[in-house]
Amino acid sequence: MNYFDNSATTQLAPEVKETLCAYMDKTYGNPSSPYREGRLARKELLRARAQVAQSIGAIPGDVDNKGELFFAGSGTEADNIAIMGPLAALDGSKRHLITSVIEHPAVLNTFRHLEKQGYEVDYLPVDRMGNVTLDSLKGALRADTALVSIMYANNEVGTIQPIREMAELAHEVGALFHTDAVQALGKIPVDVKELDVDLLSISAHKIYGPKGIGAIYVKEGLDIKPYIHGGHQEYGVRPGTENMLGIVGFATACKLLLEDFEVRNAKKQRLAELLMKGLSESVSHIYFNGNDESKIPGHVNVTFKYVEGESLLMSLNLKGIACSSGSACTTGSDKPSHVLTAMGLPPIEAQSSIRFTVGRYNTEEEVKYLVQEIPLIVERLRKLSPIARRNGA
Ligand SMILES: *Cc1c(COP(=O)(O)O)cnc(C)c1O
């Protein structure tokens, strides 16, 4: 399989798999138990927390004191807790919230839920390259804005937002700032102190770790209420016996990120550029989406005019190429991508768009294979399309 859908999920790194196997041999204990098995698990939990915290510059907690990093059931759950948790801890007098139209469903649908709870939400627009402008944020901020949530890097087009500047604007009116950094982690530096955010969410399976484990950064001193109720685990932020395999795997994935960070991302970007160059030279009537000046490495979102995205996806799949149209979360629905339409693409062209995301394990040979196969498939599909013929494609 030529896997070019690394923004949907990534393969488990062999090093992570080793960690999981070693952990399974080591203990099955509950980190809350007092005897040896429990103590071993507790030690591993603390070690893993410190490792994940380090990867984003957060303060890890210890046995007695909560720090700034809490594990959650997924990136989605991390987003939910990071947005709803602090609101539940506030006195409720501030009823205004701000997010953007291009957020992941984990954020968008949380805000839709909060609207039903009586909050007023502004959904900021984006420009043609997928950027939320600082001016639009400035214009939307109010004295009663409780929280702003803007994603660090977009999962469909890869556009990076100026999070530090945005957090600063939010803080000027006393609002909290959250960023969904799930796509940013591992591709660009993510440092919570540098960004000066109050809340941030990440997920392990987008960085070669296990699925079903995420984490939330909560700035020291900020109160946050759990929305599921249970025991004292994760310092009360997210009760429930810890997913230890997920957690230790997440930690190893974070450790790997810090090794060869620059080299790996330079390689992803080189392969992405090779793909873009190859497609530009061999396929007519295409254009690339996103902001070339400010995009995560390895991200290629391309519109093949006069081709139905789903048909192209299926044909590529038959050739052993995995990629996505829109985002995995919306595949299966026939709606055009909410991100691409928000950027101003006509719906028909949004539906003709494909996302290729290069990951750590992709090779130049694979990219060459894509550049060889895609033009043939696009040509065949366009031959079947009267609209394509009419437009000379
Ligand atoms: C994948 C993703 C999520 C959700 O993470 P899960 O661990 O799959 O729940 C949230 N935000 C962004 C930007 C993502 O790409």
Coordinates of C-alpha atoms and ligand atoms in Angstrom, one line a residue:
M1 CA 0.0 0.0 0.0
N2 CA 1.2 3.5 -0.9
Y3 CA -0.1 5.2 2.2
F4 CA -0.5 8.9 1.7
D5 CA -3.2 9.6 4.3
N6 CA -1.0 10.4 7.3
S7 CA -3.3 13.2 8.4
A8 CA -6.1 10.7 8.9
T9 CA -3.9 8.4 10.9
T10 CA -0.3 7.0 10.9
Q11 CA 1.2 3.6 11.1
L12 CA 2.4 2.5 14.6
A13 CA 6.1 3.2 14.8
P14 CA 8.1 -0.1 15.4
E15 CA 9.6 1.5 18.5
V16 CA 6.1 2.2 19.9
K17 CA 5.1 -1.4 19.3
E18 CA 8.2 -2.5 21.2
T19 CA 7.2 -0.3 24.1
L20 CA 3.7 -1.8 24.2
C21 CA 5.0 -5.3 24.1
A22 CA 7.5 -4.6 26.9
Y23 CA 4.9 -2.9 29.0
M24 CA 2.5 -5.9 28.6
D25 CA 5.3 -8.2 29.9
K26 CA 6.1 -5.8 32.8
T27 CA 2.8 -5.3 34.5
Y28 CA -1.0 -5.4 34.3
G29 CA -1.4 -3.4 37.5
N30 CA -3.8 -0.5 38.1
P31 CA -1.9 2.7 38.7
S32 CA -4.1 3.4 41.7
S33 CA -3.3 0.2 43.5
P34 CA -0.9 0.2 46.5
Y35 CA 1.1 -3.1 45.9
R36 CA 3.9 -3.8 43.6
E37 CA 1.9 -4.2 40.4
G38 CA 0.2 -0.9 41.0
R39 CA 3.4 0.9 41.9
L40 CA 5.0 -0.3 38.7
A41 CA 2.1 1.0 36.6
R42 CA 2.1 4.3 38.6
K43 CA 5.8 4.7 37.9
E44 CA 5.3 4.1 34.2
L45 CA 2.3 6.6 34.1
L46 CA 4.5 9.3 35.7
R47 CA 7.3 8.6 33.3
A48 CA 5.0 8.7 30.3
R49 CA 3.3 11.9 31.5
A50 CA 6.7 13.6 31.8
Q51 CA 7.7 12.5 28.3
V52 CA 4.5 13.7 26.7
A53 CA 4.6 17.0 28.7
Q54 CA 8.2 17.6 27.6
S55 CA 7.2 17.3 23.9
I56 CA 5.1 20.4 24.2
G57 CA 6.9 22.2 27.0
A58 CA 4.3 21.6 29.7
I59 CA 5.0 20.9 33.4
P60 CA 4.4 17.3 34.2
G61 CA 2.5 16.4 37.5
D62 CA 3.8 14.1 40.1
V63 CA 2.2 11.8 42.7
D64 CA 1.0 14.6 44.9
N65 CA 0.7 17.6 42.6
K66 CA -1.1 18.0 39.3
G67 CA 0.9 19.5 36.6
E68 CA -0.3 20.8 33.2
L69 CA -0.8 17.6 31.2
F70 CA -3.8 15.2 31.4
F71 CA -4.5 12.1 29.3
A72 CA -7.9 11.7 27.6
G73 CA -9.6 9.1 25.5
S74 CA -8.7 10.7 22.1
G75 CA -7.9 13.9 20.4
T76 CA -11.7 14.4 20.1
E77 CA -12.2 14.0 23.8
A78 CA -9.2 16.3 24.6
D79 CA -10.9 19.0 22.4
N80 CA -14.2 18.5 24.3
I81 CA -12.6 18.7 27.7
A82 CA -10.4 21.6 26.8
I83 CA -13.3 23.7 25.6
M84 CA -16.1 22.7 28.0
G85 CA -14.0 22.1 31.1
P86 CA -12.9 25.6 31.8
L87 CA -16.4 27.0 30.9
A88 CA -17.9 24.8 33.5
A89 CA -15.5 26.1 36.1
L90 CA -16.3 29.8 35.3
D91 CA -19.2 31.6 36.9
G92 CA -21.1 31.6 33.7
S93 CA -21.4 35.4 33.3
K94 CA -19.4 35.5 30.1
R95 CA -21.6 34.0 27.3
H96 CA -19.6 34.7 24.2
L97 CA -17.3 32.3 22.4
I98 CA -15.2 32.4 19.2
T99 CA -13.9 29.7 16.9
S100 CA -13.3 29.3 13.2
V101 CA -15.3 27.8 10.3
I102 CA -12.5 25.4 9.4
E103 CA -12.1 23.6 12.7
H104 CA -12.2 19.8 13.0
P105 CA -15.7 18.4 13.8
A106 CA -14.4 17.6 17.4
V107 CA -14.2 21.4 17.9
L108 CA -17.0 22.6 15.6
N109 CA -19.6 20.3 17.1
T110 CA -18.6 21.1 20.6
F111 CA -19.3 24.7 19.9
R112 CA -22.7 23.8 18.2
H113 CA -23.5 22.0 21.4
L114 CA -22.5 25.0 23.5
E115 CA -24.8 27.2 21.3
K116 CA -27.7 25.0 22.4
Q117 CA -26.6 25.6 26.0
G118 CA -27.2 29.3 25.5
Y119 CA -23.7 30.5 24.5
E120 CA -23.3 32.9 21.6
V121 CA -20.7 31.7 19.1
D122 CA -18.9 33.6 16.4
Y123 CA -17.4 31.3 13.7
L124 CA -14.6 33.3 12.1
P125 CA -14.2 33.0 8.3
V126 CA -11.0 32.2 6.4
D127 CA -9.3 33.7 3.4
R128 CA -8.6 31.9 0.1
M129 CA -5.5 30.2 1.6
G130 CA -7.3 29.0 4.8
N131 CA -6.0 31.7 7.1
V132 CA -8.1 33.2 9.9
T133 CA -7.0 36.8 10.0
L134 CA -5.9 38.6 13.1
D135 CA -8.3 41.5 12.2
S136 CA -11.3 39.2 12.1
L137 CA -10.4 37.9 15.5
K138 CA -9.8 41.4 16.8
G139 CA -13.2 42.5 15.5
A140 CA -15.0 39.6 17.1
L141 CA -13.5 39.8 20.6
R142 CA -15.7 41.3 23.3
A143 CA -15.6 42.0 27.0
D144 CA -17.9 39.0 27.6
T145 CA -15.8 36.6 25.4
A146 CA -15.1 33.6 27.7
L147 CA -13.0 31.5 25.3
V148 CA -11.4 31.4 21.8
S149 CA -10.5 28.2 20.1
I150 CA -8.5 28.3 16.8
M151 CA -6.7 25.2 15.4
Y152 CA -2.9 25.4 15.0
A153 CA -2.7 23.6 11.7
N154 CA -5.7 22.5 9.6
N155 CA -6.2 18.8 8.8
E156 CA -7.5 19.3 5.2
V157 CA -5.2 22.0 3.7
G158 CA -2.4 22.2 6.3
T159 CA -2.6 26.0 6.8
I160 CA -0.9 27.1 10.0
Q161 CA -2.5 29.9 12.1
P162 CA -0.6 32.6 14.0
I163 CA -1.5 31.2 17.4
R164 CA 0.8 33.2 19.6
E165 CA -0.6 36.5 18.2
M166 CA -4.1 35.2 18.5
A167 CA -3.7 34.1 22.1
E168 CA -2.3 37.5 22.9
L169 CA -5.4 39.3 21.4
A170 CA -7.7 37.0 23.4
H171 CA -5.8 37.7 26.6
E172 CA -6.2 41.4 26.1
V173 CA -9.9 41.1 26.7
G174 CA -9.5 38.5 29.4
A175 CA -10.6 35.5 27.3
L176 CA -9.1 32.0 27.5
F177 CA -7.3 30.6 24.4
H178 CA -7.4 27.0 23.3
T179 CA -5.7 25.5 20.2
D180 CA -6.3 22.1 18.6
A181 CA -2.7 21.1 17.9
V182 CA -3.4 17.6 16.7
Q183 CA -2.1 18.2 13.2
A184 CA 0.7 20.5 14.3
L185 CA 2.5 18.2 16.7
G186 CA 5.5 16.5 15.1
K187 CA 5.4 18.7 12.0
I188 CA 6.1 22.1 13.5
P189 CA 7.4 23.1 16.9
V190 CA 4.6 23.0 19.5
D191 CA 5.6 24.8 22.7
V192 CA 2.8 25.8 25.1
K193 CA 4.9 28.5 26.7
E194 CA 6.1 30.0 23.4
L195 CA 2.5 30.0 22.1
D196 CA 1.2 31.3 25.4
V197 CA -2.0 29.3 25.1
D198 CA -4.2 28.3 28.1
L199 CA -5.3 25.0 26.7
L200 CA -4.1 22.8 23.9
S201 CA -5.0 19.3 22.6
I202 CA -3.0 16.5 20.9
S203 CA -3.6 12.9 19.8
A204 CA -1.2 10.0 19.7
H205 CA -2.4 8.2 16.5
K206 CA -1.4 11.2 14.3
I207 CA 2.2 10.9 15.5
Y208 CA 2.8 7.1 15.0
G209 CA 1.4 6.2 18.4
P210 CA -1.7 4.1 19.3
K211 CA -5.2 5.1 18.5
G212 CA -7.6 6.0 21.3
I213 CA -5.4 8.2 23.4
G214 CA -5.1 12.0 23.5
A215 CA -3.8 14.6 25.9
I216 CA -4.8 18.1 27.1
Y217 CA -2.5 20.9 28.3
V218 CA -4.1 23.0 30.9
K219 CA -2.1 26.0 32.0
E220 CA -1.0 25.9 35.7
G221 CA -3.6 27.6 37.9
L222 CA -6.5 27.3 35.5
D223 CA -9.5 25.5 36.9
I224 CA -11.3 22.9 34.8
K225 CA -14.3 20.7 35.6
P226 CA -14.6 17.1 34.3
Y227 CA -17.7 16.4 32.2
I228 CA -17.7 12.7 33.0
H229 CA -17.8 11.9 36.7
G230 CA -15.8 9.2 38.5
G231 CA -12.7 8.7 40.5
H232 CA -9.5 10.7 41.0
Q233 CA -7.6 9.6 37.9
E234 CA -5.9 12.3 35.9
Y235 CA -6.2 14.5 38.9
G236 CA -9.9 14.6 38.5
V237 CA -9.8 16.1 35.0
R238 CA -10.6 12.9 33.2
P239 CA -11.7 10.1 35.5
G240 CA -11.5 6.4 34.6
T241 CA -8.8 3.8 34.9
E242 CA -5.9 4.9 32.7
N243 CA -5.4 3.4 29.2
M244 CA -1.9 2.4 30.1
L245 CA -1.0 0.9 26.7
G246 CA -2.1 4.0 25.0
I247 CA -0.3 6.2 27.4
V248 CA 3.1 4.4 27.3
G249 CA 2.8 4.2 23.5
F250 CA 2.0 7.9 23.3
A251 CA 5.1 8.6 25.4
T252 CA 7.4 6.7 23.0
A253 CA 5.8 8.4 20.0
C254 CA 6.6 11.8 21.6
K255 CA 10.1 10.8 22.4
L256 CA 10.6 9.7 18.7
L257 CA 9.3 13.1 17.5
L258 CA 12.1 14.9 19.3
E259 CA 14.7 12.8 17.5
D260 CA 15.6 14.0 14.0
F261 CA 12.7 16.4 14.0
E262 CA 14.2 18.7 11.3
V263 CA 15.5 16.0 9.1
R264 CA 12.3 14.0 9.1
N265 CA 10.1 17.0 8.3
A266 CA 12.5 18.2 5.6
K267 CA 12.1 14.8 3.9
K268 CA 8.3 15.0 4.1
Q269 CA 8.4 18.4 2.5
R270 CA 10.8 17.3 -0.2
L271 CA 8.5 14.4 -1.1
A272 CA 5.5 16.7 -1.1
E273 CA 7.2 19.1 -3.4
L274 CA 8.3 16.3 -5.7
L275 CA 4.6 15.2 -5.9
M276 CA 3.4 18.7 -6.6
K277 CA 6.0 19.3 -9.3
G278 CA 5.2 15.9 -10.9
L279 CA 1.5 16.6 -10.9
S280 CA 1.9 20.1 -12.2
E281 CA 4.0 18.8 -15.1
S282 CA 1.7 15.9 -16.1
V283 CA -1.9 16.9 -15.3
S284 CA -3.7 19.9 -16.8
H285 CA -6.4 21.9 -15.0
I286 CA -5.3 21.4 -11.5
Y287 CA -4.5 23.8 -8.6
F288 CA -3.1 23.4 -5.1
N289 CA -5.0 24.5 -1.9
G290 CA -3.6 26.0 1.2
N291 CA -0.9 28.5 2.1
D292 CA 2.5 27.7 0.7
E293 CA 4.1 30.3 3.0
S294 CA 2.6 28.8 6.1
K295 CA 1.8 25.1 5.8
I296 CA 2.7 21.9 7.7
P297 CA 5.3 19.8 5.9
G298 CA 4.1 17.0 3.7
H299 CA 0.6 18.3 3.0
V300 CA -0.7 18.4 -0.5
N301 CA -4.3 19.3 -1.2
V302 CA -5.0 19.4 -4.9
T303 CA -8.1 20.1 -7.0
F304 CA -8.4 18.1 -10.2
K305 CA -11.0 20.1 -12.2
Y306 CA -13.7 18.1 -14.0
V307 CA -13.0 15.0 -12.0
E308 CA -15.3 13.6 -9.3
G309 CA -13.1 13.3 -6.1
E310 CA -14.8 10.1 -4.9
S311 CA -14.2 8.4 -8.3
L312 CA -10.6 9.5 -8.3
L313 CA -10.2 8.2 -4.8
M314 CA -11.6 4.8 -5.7
S315 CA -9.5 4.5 -8.8
L316 CA -6.4 5.4 -6.8
N317 CA -7.4 2.8 -4.2
L318 CA -7.5 0.1 -6.9
K319 CA -3.9 1.1 -7.7
G320 CA -2.9 0.6 -4.1
I321 CA -2.8 4.3 -3.3
A322 CA -4.5 5.5 -0.1
C323 CA -5.4 9.2 0.2
S324 CA -8.5 11.1 1.0
S325 CA -11.1 13.4 -0.4
G326 CA -12.2 16.1 2.0
S327 CA -11.3 14.6 5.4
A328 CA -11.8 11.0 6.6
C329 CA -14.3 12.3 9.1
T330 CA -16.6 13.5 6.3
T331 CA -15.9 10.7 3.8
G332 CA -19.1 8.8 3.0
S333 CA -21.1 12.0 3.1
D334 CA -21.6 13.6 -0.3
K335 CA -21.2 17.1 1.1
P336 CA -18.3 19.1 -0.2
S337 CA -15.6 19.8 2.4
H338 CA -16.6 22.6 4.8
V339 CA -13.0 23.8 4.8
L340 CA -12.6 24.1 1.1
T341 CA -15.9 25.8 0.6
A342 CA -15.1 28.2 3.4
M343 CA -11.9 29.1 1.5
G344 CA -14.1 30.1 -1.4
L345 CA -13.8 27.0 -3.7
P346 CA -17.0 26.4 -5.7
P347 CA -18.7 23.3 -4.3
I348 CA -18.0 21.3 -7.5
E349 CA -14.3 22.0 -7.3
A350 CA -14.2 21.3 -3.5
Q351 CA -15.6 17.9 -4.5
S352 CA -12.9 17.5 -7.1
S353 CA -10.2 17.8 -4.4
I354 CA -7.9 15.2 -3.0
R355 CA -5.6 15.3 0.0
F356 CA -2.2 13.5 0.0
T357 CA -0.3 13.7 3.3
V358 CA 3.3 12.4 3.4
G359 CA 4.5 10.7 6.5
R360 CA 7.6 9.5 8.1
Y361 CA 7.6 6.2 6.2
N362 CA 6.9 7.3 2.7
T363 CA 9.6 6.9 0.1
E364 CA 10.6 8.7 -3.1
E365 CA 9.8 5.5 -5.0
E366 CA 6.2 5.8 -3.8
V367 CA 5.9 9.4 -4.9
K368 CA 7.3 8.4 -8.3
Y369 CA 4.6 5.7 -8.5
L370 CA 1.9 8.3 -7.7
V371 CA 3.2 10.7 -10.3
Q372 CA 3.1 7.9 -12.9
E373 CA -0.4 6.6 -12.1
I374 CA -2.4 9.7 -11.3
P375 CA -2.2 11.4 -14.7
L376 CA -3.4 8.1 -16.4
I377 CA -6.4 7.8 -14.0
V378 CA -7.3 11.5 -14.3
E379 CA -7.1 11.3 -18.1
R380 CA -9.4 8.2 -18.1
L381 CA -12.0 9.8 -15.8
R382 CA -12.0 13.1 -17.8
K383 CA -12.6 11.1 -21.0
L384 CA -15.8 9.9 -19.5
S385 CA -16.9 13.4 -18.6
P386 CA -18.7 15.6 -21.0
I387 CA -18.0 18.7 -18.9
A388 CA -14.3 17.9 -19.0
R389 CA -14.4 17.5 -22.8
R390 CA -16.3 20.8 -23.2
N391 CA -13.6 22.6 -21.2
G392 CA -10.8 21.1 -23.2
A393 CA -9.5 18.9 -20.3
Ligands
LIG1 C1 -7.6 13.7 14.0 C2 -7.9 15.0 14.6 C3 -8.7 15.2 15.7 C4 -9.3 14.1 16.5 O1 -8.4 13.2 17.1 P1 -8.9 11.7 17.4 O2 -7.8 11.2 18.3 O3 -8.9 11.0 16.1 O4 -10.2 11.8 18.1 C5 -8.9 16.5 16.2 N1 -8.4 17.6 15.5 C6 -7.7 17.4 14.4 C7 -7.1 18.7 13.7 C8 -7.4 16.2 13.9 O5 -6.7 16.1 12.7

